[in-house]
PDB file of C-alpha atoms and ligand atoms in Angstrom:
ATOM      1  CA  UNK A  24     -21.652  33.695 -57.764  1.00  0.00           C
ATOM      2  CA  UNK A  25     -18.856  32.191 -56.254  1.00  0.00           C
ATOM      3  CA  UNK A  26     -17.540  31.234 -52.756  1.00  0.00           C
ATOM      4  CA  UNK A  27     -13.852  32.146 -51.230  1.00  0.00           C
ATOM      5  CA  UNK A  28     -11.867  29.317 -49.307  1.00  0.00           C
ATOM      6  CA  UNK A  29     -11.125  31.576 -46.011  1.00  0.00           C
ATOM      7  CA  UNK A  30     -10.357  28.345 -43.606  1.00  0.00           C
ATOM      8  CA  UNK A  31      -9.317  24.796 -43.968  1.00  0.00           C
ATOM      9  CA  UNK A  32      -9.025  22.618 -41.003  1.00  0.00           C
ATOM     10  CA  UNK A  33      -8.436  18.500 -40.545  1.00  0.00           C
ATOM     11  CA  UNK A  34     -10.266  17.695 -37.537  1.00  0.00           C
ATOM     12  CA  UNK A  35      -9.372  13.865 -38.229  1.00  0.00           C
ATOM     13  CA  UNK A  36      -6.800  12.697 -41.426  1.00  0.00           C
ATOM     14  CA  UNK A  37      -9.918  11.792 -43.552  1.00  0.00           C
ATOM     15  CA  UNK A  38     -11.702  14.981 -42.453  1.00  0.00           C
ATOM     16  CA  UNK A  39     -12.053  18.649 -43.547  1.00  0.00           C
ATOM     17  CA  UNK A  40     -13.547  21.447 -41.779  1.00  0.00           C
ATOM     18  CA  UNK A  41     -13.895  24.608 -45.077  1.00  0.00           C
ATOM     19  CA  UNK A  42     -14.608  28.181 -43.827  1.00  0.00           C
ATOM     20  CA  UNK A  43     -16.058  30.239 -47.276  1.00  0.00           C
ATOM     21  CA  UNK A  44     -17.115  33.995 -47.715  1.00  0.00           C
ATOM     22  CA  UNK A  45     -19.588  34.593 -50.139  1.00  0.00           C
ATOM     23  CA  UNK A  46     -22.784  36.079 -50.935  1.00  0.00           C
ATOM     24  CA  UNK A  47     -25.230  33.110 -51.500  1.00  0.00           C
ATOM     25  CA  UNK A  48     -28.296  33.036 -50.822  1.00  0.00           C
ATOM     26  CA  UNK A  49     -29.806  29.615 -49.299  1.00  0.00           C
ATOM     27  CA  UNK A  50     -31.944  28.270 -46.234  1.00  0.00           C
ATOM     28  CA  UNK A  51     -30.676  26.657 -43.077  1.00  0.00           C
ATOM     29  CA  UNK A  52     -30.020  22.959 -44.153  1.00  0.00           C
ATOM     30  CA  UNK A  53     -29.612  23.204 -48.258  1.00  0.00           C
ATOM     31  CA  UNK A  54     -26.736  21.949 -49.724  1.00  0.00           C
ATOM     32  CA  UNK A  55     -24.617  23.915 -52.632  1.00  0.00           C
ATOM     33  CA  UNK A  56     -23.995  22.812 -56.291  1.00  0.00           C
ATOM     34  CA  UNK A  57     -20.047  23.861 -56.593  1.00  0.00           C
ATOM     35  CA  UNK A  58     -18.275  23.602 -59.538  1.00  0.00           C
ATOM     36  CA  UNK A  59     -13.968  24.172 -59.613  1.00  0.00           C
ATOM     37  CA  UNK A  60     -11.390  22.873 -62.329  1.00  0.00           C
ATOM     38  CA  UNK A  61     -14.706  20.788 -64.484  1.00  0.00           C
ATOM     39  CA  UNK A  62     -16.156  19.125 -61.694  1.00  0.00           C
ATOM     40  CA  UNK A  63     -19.122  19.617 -59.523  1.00  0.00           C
ATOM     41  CA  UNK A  64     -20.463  18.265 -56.686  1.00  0.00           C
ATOM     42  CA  UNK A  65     -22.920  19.278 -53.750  1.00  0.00           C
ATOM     43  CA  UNK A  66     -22.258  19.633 -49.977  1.00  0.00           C
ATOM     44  CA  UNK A  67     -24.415  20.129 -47.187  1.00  0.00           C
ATOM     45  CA  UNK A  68     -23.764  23.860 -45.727  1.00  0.00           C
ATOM     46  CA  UNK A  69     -22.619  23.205 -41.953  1.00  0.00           C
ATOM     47  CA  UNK A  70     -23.286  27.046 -40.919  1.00  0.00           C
ATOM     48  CA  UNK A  71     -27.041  29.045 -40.620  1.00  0.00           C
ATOM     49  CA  UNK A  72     -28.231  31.601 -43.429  1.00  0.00           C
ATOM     50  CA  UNK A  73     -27.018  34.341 -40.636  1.00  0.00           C
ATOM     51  CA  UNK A  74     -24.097  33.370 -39.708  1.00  0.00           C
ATOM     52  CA  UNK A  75     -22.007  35.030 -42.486  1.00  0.00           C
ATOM     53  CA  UNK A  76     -20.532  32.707 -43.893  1.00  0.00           C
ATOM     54  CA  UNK A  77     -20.685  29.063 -45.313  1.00  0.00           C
ATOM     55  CA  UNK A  78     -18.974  25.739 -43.914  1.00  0.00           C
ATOM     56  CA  UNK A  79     -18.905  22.401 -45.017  1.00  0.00           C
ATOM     57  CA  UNK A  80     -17.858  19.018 -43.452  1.00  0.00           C
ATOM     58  CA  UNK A  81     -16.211  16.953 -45.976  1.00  0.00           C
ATOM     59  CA  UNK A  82     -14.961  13.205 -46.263  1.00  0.00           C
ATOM     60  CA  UNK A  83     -12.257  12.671 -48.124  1.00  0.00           C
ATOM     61  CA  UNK A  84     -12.290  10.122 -50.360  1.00  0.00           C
ATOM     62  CA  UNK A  85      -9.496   8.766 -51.454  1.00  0.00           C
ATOM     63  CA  UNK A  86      -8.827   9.568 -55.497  1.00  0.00           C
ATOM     64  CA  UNK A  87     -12.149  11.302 -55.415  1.00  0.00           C
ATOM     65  CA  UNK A  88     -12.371  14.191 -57.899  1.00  0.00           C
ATOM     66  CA  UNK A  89     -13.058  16.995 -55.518  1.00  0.00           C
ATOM     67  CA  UNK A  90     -11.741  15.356 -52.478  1.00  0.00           C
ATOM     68  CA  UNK A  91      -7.959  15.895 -54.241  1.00  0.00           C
ATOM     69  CA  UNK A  92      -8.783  19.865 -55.459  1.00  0.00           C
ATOM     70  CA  UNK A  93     -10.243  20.271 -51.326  1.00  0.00           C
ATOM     71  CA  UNK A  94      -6.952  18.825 -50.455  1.00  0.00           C
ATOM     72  CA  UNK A  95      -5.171  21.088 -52.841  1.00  0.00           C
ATOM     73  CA  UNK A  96      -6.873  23.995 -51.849  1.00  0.00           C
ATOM     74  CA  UNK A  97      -5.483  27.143 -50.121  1.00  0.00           C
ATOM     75  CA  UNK A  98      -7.316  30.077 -48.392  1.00  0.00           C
ATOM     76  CA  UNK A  99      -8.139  32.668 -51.327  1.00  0.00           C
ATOM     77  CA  UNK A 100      -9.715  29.681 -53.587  1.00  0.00           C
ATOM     78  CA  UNK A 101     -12.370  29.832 -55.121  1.00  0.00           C
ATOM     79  CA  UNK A 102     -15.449  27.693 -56.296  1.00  0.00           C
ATOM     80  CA  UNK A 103     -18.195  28.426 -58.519  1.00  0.00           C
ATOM     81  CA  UNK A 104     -21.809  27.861 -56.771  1.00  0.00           C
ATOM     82  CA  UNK A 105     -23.891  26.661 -59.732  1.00  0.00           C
ATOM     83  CA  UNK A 106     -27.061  25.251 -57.856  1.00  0.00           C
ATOM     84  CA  UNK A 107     -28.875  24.818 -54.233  1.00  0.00           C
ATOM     85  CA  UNK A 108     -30.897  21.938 -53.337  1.00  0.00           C
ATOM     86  CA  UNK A 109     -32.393  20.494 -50.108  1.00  0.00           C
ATOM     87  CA  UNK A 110     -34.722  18.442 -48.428  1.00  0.00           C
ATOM     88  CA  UNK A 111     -34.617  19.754 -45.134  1.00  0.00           C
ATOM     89  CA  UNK A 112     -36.126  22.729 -43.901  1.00  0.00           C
ATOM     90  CA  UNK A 113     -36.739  24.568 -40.154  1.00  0.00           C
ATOM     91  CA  UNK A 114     -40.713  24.087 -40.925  1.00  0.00           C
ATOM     92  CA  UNK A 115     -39.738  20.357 -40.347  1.00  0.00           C
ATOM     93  CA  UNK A 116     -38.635  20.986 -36.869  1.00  0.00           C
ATOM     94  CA  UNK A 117     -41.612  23.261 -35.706  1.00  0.00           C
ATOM     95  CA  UNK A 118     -43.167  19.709 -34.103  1.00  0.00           C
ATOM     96  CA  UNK A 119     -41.443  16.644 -32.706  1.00  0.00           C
ATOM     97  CA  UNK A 120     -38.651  15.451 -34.478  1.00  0.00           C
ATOM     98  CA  UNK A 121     -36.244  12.841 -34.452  1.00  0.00           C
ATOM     99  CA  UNK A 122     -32.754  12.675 -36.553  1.00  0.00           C
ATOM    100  CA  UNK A 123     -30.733   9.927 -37.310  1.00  0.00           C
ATOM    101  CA  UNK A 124     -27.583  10.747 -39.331  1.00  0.00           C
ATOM    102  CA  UNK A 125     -24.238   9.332 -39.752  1.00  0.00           C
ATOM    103  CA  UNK A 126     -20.460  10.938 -40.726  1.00  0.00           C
ATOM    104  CA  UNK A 127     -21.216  13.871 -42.846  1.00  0.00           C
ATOM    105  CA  UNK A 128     -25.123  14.055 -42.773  1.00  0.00           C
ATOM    106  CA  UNK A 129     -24.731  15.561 -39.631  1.00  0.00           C
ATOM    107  CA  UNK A 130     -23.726  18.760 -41.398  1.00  0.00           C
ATOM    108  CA  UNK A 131     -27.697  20.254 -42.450  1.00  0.00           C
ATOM    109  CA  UNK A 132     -28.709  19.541 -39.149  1.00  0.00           C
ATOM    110  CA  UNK A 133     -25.801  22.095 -37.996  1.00  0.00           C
ATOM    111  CA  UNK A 134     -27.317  24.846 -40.217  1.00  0.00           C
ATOM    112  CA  UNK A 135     -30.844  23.972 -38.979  1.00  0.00           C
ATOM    113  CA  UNK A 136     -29.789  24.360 -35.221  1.00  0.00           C
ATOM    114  CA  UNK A 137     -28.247  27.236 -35.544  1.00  0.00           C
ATOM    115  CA  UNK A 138     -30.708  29.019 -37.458  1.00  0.00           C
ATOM    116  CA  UNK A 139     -33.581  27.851 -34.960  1.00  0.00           C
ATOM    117  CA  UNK A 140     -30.878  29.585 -32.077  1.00  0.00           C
ATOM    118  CA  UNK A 141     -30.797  32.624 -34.018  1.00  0.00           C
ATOM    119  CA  UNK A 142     -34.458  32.696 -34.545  1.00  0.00           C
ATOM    120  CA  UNK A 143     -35.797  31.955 -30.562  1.00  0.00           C
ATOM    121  CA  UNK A 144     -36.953  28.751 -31.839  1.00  0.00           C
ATOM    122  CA  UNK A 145     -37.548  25.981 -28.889  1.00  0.00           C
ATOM    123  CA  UNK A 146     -36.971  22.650 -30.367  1.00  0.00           C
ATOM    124  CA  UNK A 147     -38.015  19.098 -29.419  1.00  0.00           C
ATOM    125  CA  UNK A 148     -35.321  16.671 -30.990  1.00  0.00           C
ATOM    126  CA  UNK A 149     -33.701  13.531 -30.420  1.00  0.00           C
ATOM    127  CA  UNK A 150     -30.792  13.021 -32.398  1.00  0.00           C
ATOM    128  CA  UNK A 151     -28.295  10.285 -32.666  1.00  0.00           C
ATOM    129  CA  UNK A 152     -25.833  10.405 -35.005  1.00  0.00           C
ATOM    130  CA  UNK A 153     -23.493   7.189 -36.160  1.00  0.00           C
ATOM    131  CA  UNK A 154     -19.815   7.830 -36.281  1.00  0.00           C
ATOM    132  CA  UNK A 155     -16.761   5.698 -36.352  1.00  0.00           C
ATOM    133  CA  UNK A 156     -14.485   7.200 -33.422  1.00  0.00           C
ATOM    134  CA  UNK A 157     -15.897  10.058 -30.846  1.00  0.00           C
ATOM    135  CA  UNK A 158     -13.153  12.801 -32.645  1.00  0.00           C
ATOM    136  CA  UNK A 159     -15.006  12.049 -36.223  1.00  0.00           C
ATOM    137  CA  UNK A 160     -18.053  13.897 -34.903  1.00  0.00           C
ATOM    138  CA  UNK A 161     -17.736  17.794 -36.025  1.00  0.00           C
ATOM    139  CA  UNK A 162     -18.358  20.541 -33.364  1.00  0.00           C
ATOM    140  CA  UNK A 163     -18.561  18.247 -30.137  1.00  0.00           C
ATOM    141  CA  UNK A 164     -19.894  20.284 -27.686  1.00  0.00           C
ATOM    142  CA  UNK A 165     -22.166  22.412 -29.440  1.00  0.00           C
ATOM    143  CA  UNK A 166     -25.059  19.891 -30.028  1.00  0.00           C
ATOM    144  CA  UNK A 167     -26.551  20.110 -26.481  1.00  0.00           C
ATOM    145  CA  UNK A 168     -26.267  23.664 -26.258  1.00  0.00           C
ATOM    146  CA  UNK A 169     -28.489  24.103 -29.250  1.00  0.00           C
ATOM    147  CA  UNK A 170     -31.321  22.469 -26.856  1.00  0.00           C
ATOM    148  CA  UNK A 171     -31.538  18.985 -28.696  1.00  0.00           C
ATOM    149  CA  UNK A 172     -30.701  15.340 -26.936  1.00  0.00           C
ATOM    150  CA  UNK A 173     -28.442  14.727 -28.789  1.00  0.00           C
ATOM    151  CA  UNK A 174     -26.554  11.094 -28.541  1.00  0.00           C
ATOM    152  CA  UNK A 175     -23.135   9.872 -30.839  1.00  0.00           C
ATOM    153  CA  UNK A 176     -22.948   6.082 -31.060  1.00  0.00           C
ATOM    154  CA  UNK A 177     -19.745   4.784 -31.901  1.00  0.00           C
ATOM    155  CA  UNK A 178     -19.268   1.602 -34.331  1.00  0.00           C
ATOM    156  CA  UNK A 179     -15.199   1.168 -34.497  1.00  0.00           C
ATOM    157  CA  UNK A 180     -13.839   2.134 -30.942  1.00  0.00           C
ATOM    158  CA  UNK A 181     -14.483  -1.139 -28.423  1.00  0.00           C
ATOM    159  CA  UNK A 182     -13.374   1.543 -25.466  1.00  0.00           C
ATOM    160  CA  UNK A 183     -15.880   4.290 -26.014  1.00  0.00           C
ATOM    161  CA  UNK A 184     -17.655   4.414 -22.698  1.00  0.00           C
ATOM    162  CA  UNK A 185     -21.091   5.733 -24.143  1.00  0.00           C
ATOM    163  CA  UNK A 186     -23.174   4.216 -26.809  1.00  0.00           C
ATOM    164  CA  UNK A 187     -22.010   2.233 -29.235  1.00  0.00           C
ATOM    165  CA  UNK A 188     -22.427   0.045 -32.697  1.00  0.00           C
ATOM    166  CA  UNK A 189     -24.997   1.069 -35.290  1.00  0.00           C
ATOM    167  CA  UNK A 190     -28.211   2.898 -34.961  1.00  0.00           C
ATOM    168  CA  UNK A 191     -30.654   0.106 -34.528  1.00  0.00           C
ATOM    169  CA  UNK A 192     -34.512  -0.359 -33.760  1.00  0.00           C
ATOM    170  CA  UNK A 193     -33.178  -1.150 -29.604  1.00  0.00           C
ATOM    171  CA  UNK A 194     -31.468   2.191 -29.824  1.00  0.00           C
ATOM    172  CA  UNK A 195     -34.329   4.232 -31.360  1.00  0.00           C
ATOM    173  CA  UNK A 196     -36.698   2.309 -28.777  1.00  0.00           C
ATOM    174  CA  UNK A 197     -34.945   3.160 -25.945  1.00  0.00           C
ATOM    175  CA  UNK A 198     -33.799   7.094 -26.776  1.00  0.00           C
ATOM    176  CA  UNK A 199     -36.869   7.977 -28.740  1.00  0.00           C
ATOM    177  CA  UNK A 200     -39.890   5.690 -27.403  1.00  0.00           C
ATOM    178  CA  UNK A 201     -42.618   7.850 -28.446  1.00  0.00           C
ATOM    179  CA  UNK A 202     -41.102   7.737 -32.112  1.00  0.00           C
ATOM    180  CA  UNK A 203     -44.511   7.222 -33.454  1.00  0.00           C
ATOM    181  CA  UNK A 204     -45.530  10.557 -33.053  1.00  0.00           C
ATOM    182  CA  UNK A 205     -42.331  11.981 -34.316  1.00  0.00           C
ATOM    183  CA  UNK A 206     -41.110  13.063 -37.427  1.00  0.00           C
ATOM    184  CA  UNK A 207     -37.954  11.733 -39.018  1.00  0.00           C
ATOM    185  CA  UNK A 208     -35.263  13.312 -40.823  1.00  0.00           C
ATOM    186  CA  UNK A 209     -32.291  10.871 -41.982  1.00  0.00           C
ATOM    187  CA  UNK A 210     -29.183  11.846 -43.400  1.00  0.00           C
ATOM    188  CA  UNK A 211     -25.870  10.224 -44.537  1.00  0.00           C
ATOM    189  CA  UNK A 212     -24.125   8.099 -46.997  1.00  0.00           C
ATOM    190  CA  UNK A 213     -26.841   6.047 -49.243  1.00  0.00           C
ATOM    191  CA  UNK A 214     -26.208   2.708 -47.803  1.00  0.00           C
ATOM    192  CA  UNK A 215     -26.973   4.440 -44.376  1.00  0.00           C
ATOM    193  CA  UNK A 216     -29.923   5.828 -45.210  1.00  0.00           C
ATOM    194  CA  UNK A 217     -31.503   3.245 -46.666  1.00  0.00           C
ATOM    195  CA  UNK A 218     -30.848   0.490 -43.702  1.00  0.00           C
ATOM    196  CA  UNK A 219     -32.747   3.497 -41.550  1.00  0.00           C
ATOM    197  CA  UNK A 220     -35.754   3.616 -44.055  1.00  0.00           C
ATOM    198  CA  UNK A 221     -36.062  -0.093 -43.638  1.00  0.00           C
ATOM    199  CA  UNK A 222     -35.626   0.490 -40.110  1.00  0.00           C
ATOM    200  CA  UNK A 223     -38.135   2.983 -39.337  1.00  0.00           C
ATOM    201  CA  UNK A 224     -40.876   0.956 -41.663  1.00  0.00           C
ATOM    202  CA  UNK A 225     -40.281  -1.843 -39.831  1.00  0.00           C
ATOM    203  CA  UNK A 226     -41.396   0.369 -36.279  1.00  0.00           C
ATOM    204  CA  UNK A 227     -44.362   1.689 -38.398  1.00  0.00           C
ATOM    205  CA  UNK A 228     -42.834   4.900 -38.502  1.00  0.00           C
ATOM    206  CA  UNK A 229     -44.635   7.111 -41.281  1.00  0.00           C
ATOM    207  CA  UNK A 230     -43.189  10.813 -41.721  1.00  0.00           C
ATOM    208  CA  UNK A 231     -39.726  10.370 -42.640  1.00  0.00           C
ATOM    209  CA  UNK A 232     -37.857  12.819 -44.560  1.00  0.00           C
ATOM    210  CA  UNK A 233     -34.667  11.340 -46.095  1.00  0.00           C
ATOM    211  CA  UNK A 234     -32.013  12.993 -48.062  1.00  0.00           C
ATOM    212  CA  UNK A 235     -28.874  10.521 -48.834  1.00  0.00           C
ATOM    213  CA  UNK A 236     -25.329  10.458 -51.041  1.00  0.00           C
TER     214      UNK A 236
HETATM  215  C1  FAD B 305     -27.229  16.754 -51.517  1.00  0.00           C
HETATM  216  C2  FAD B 305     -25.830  16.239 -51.245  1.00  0.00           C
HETATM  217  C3  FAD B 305     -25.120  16.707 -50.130  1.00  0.00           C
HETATM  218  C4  FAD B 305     -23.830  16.237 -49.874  1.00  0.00           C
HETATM  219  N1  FAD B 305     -23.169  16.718 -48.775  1.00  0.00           N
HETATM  220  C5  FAD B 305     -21.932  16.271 -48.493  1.00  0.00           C
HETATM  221  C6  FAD B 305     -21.230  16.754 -47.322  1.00  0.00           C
HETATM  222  O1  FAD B 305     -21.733  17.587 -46.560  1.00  0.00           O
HETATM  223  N2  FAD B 305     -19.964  16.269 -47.102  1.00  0.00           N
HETATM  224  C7  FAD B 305     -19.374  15.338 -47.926  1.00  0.00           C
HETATM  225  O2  FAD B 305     -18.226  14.941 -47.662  1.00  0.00           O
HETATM  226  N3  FAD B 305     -20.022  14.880 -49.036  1.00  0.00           N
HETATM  227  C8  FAD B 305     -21.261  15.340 -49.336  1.00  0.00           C
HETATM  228  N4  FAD B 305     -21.894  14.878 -50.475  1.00  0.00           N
HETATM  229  C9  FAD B 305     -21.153  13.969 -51.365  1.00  0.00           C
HETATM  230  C10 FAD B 305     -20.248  14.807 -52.317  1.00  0.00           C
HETATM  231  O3  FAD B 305     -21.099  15.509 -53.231  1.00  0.00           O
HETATM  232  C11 FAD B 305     -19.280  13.971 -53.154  1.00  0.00           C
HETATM  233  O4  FAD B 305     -19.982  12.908 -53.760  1.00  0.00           O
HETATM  234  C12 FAD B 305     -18.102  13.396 -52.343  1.00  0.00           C
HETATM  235  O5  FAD B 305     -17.369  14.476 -51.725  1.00  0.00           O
HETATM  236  C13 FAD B 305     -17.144  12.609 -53.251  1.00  0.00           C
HETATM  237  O6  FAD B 305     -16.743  13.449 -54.309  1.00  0.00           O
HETATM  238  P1  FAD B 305     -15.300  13.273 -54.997  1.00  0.00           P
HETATM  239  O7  FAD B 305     -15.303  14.132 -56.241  1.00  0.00           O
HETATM  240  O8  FAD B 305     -14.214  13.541 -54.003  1.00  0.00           O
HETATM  241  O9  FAD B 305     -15.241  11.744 -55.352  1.00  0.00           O
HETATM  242  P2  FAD B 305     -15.668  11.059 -56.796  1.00  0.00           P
HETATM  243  O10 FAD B 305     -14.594  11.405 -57.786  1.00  0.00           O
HETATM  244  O11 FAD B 305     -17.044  11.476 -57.114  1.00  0.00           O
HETATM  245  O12 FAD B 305     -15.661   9.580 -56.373  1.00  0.00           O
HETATM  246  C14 FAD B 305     -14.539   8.746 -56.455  1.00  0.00           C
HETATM  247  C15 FAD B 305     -14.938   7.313 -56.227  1.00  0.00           C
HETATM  248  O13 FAD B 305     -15.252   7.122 -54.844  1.00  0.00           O
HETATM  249  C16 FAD B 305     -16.548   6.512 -54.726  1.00  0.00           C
HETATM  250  N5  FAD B 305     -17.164   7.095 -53.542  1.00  0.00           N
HETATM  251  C17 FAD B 305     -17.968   8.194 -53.479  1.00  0.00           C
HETATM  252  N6  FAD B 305     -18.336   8.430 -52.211  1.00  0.00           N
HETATM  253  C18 FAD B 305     -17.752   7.468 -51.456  1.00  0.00           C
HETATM  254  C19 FAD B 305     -17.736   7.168 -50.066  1.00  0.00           C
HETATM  255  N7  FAD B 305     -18.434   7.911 -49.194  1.00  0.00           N
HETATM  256  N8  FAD B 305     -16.978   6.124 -49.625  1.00  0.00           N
HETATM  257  C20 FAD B 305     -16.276   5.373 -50.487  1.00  0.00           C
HETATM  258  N9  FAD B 305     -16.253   5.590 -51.826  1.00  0.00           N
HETATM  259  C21 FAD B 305     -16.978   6.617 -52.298  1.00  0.00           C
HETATM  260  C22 FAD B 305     -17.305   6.851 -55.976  1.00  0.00           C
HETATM  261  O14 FAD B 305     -18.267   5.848 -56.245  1.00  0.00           O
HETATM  262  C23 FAD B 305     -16.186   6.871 -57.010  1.00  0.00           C
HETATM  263  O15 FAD B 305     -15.939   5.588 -57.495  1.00  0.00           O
HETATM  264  C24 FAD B 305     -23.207  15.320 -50.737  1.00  0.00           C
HETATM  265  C25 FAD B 305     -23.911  14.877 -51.874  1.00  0.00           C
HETATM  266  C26 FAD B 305     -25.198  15.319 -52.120  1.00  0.00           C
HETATM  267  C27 FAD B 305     -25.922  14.819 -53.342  1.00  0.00           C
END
């Protein structure tokens, strides 16, 4: 099956928002297998199961393979969905849960939100979510209405009046101090994830569900 480029947006010069139309079947907070012009890679679907169709948030990395064919693209593309993987499901956010993601793991968490909107769900979360400037974070002003606490810290922009700098065990002290008897789902780029998994052993956290790239 394939998916159809409908929308392409830059929300920031490194950053793509992709609208797709296609009939793919997946659950809230999977990412896709896509294959185009001999390579294939895997992003995290932005959008729920219902909404009717599938987003991504994508870095762009410079000479990256698929990064230059998304910044080639034009609406009407298409891409080749040859697989659908995932960590992350909405069983994990039945209980208490905590998420810590950074730049483009915040994408499954998107899918998982909406999909617990769509489905009456009431949810218990604490997220914070690492970016380098406020504008890098996708769909500001959605987070809170999906019912989570949800907090940005920002490492690169001295003048952001909210939080800022890296997640860190003083941050997940003071905005999730019962994180013993929560459940953890990290996402982001590898490096990211595994500074949080050293992290979270280090506060004797013990159900942690990671997914990294
Ligand atoms: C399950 C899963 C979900 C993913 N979801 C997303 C997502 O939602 N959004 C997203 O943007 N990506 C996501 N990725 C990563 C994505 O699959 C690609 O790896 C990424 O887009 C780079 O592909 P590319 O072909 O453009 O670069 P490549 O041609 O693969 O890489 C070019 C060079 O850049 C290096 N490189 C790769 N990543 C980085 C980086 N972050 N910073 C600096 N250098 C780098 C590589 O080591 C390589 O040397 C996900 C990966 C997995 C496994």
């Amino acid at each position: 099956m394939n998916i159809r480029l409908l929308e392409k947006i830059y929300f920031t010069r490194e950053h793509l928002y992709l609208v797709f139309e296609g009939d793919v079947e997946f659950e809230a907070g999977h990412a896709l297998g896509i294959e185009r012009e001999g390579v294939k890679r895997y992003y995290s679907v932005a959008s729920a199961p219902s909404d009717g169709v599938i987003t991504f948030v994508v870095h762009l990395i410079p000479g990256g393979r698929m990064s230059g064919i998304f910044e080639r693209a034009e609406p009407g593309d298409e891409w080749k969905v040859v697989d659908v993987v995932g960590k992350f499901s909405l069983d994990l956010l039945k209980g208490k849960t905590a998420v810590l993601s950074a730049g483009t793991g915040i994408a499954p968490f998107r899918s998982l939100y909406r999909e617990a909107l769509h489905r009456g769900m009431e949810l218990d979360v604490i997220h914070l979510h690492s970016a380098r400037y406020l504008h890098h974070v996708p769909f500001l002003g959605e987070w809170e209405k999906y019912g989570v606490k949800f907090v940005p810290t920002i490492t690169r922009d001295p003048n952001y009046p909210g939080e800022r700098g890296r997640i860190d065990g003083e941050k997940v002290k003071k905005y999730v101090p019962d994180h013993g008897e929560r459940t953890f789902l990290v996402c982001g780029p590898s490096a990211f994830v595994g500074d949080m998994v050293r992290l979270l052993s280090s506060l004797g956290v013990k159900k942690f569900v990671v997914e990294g790239w």
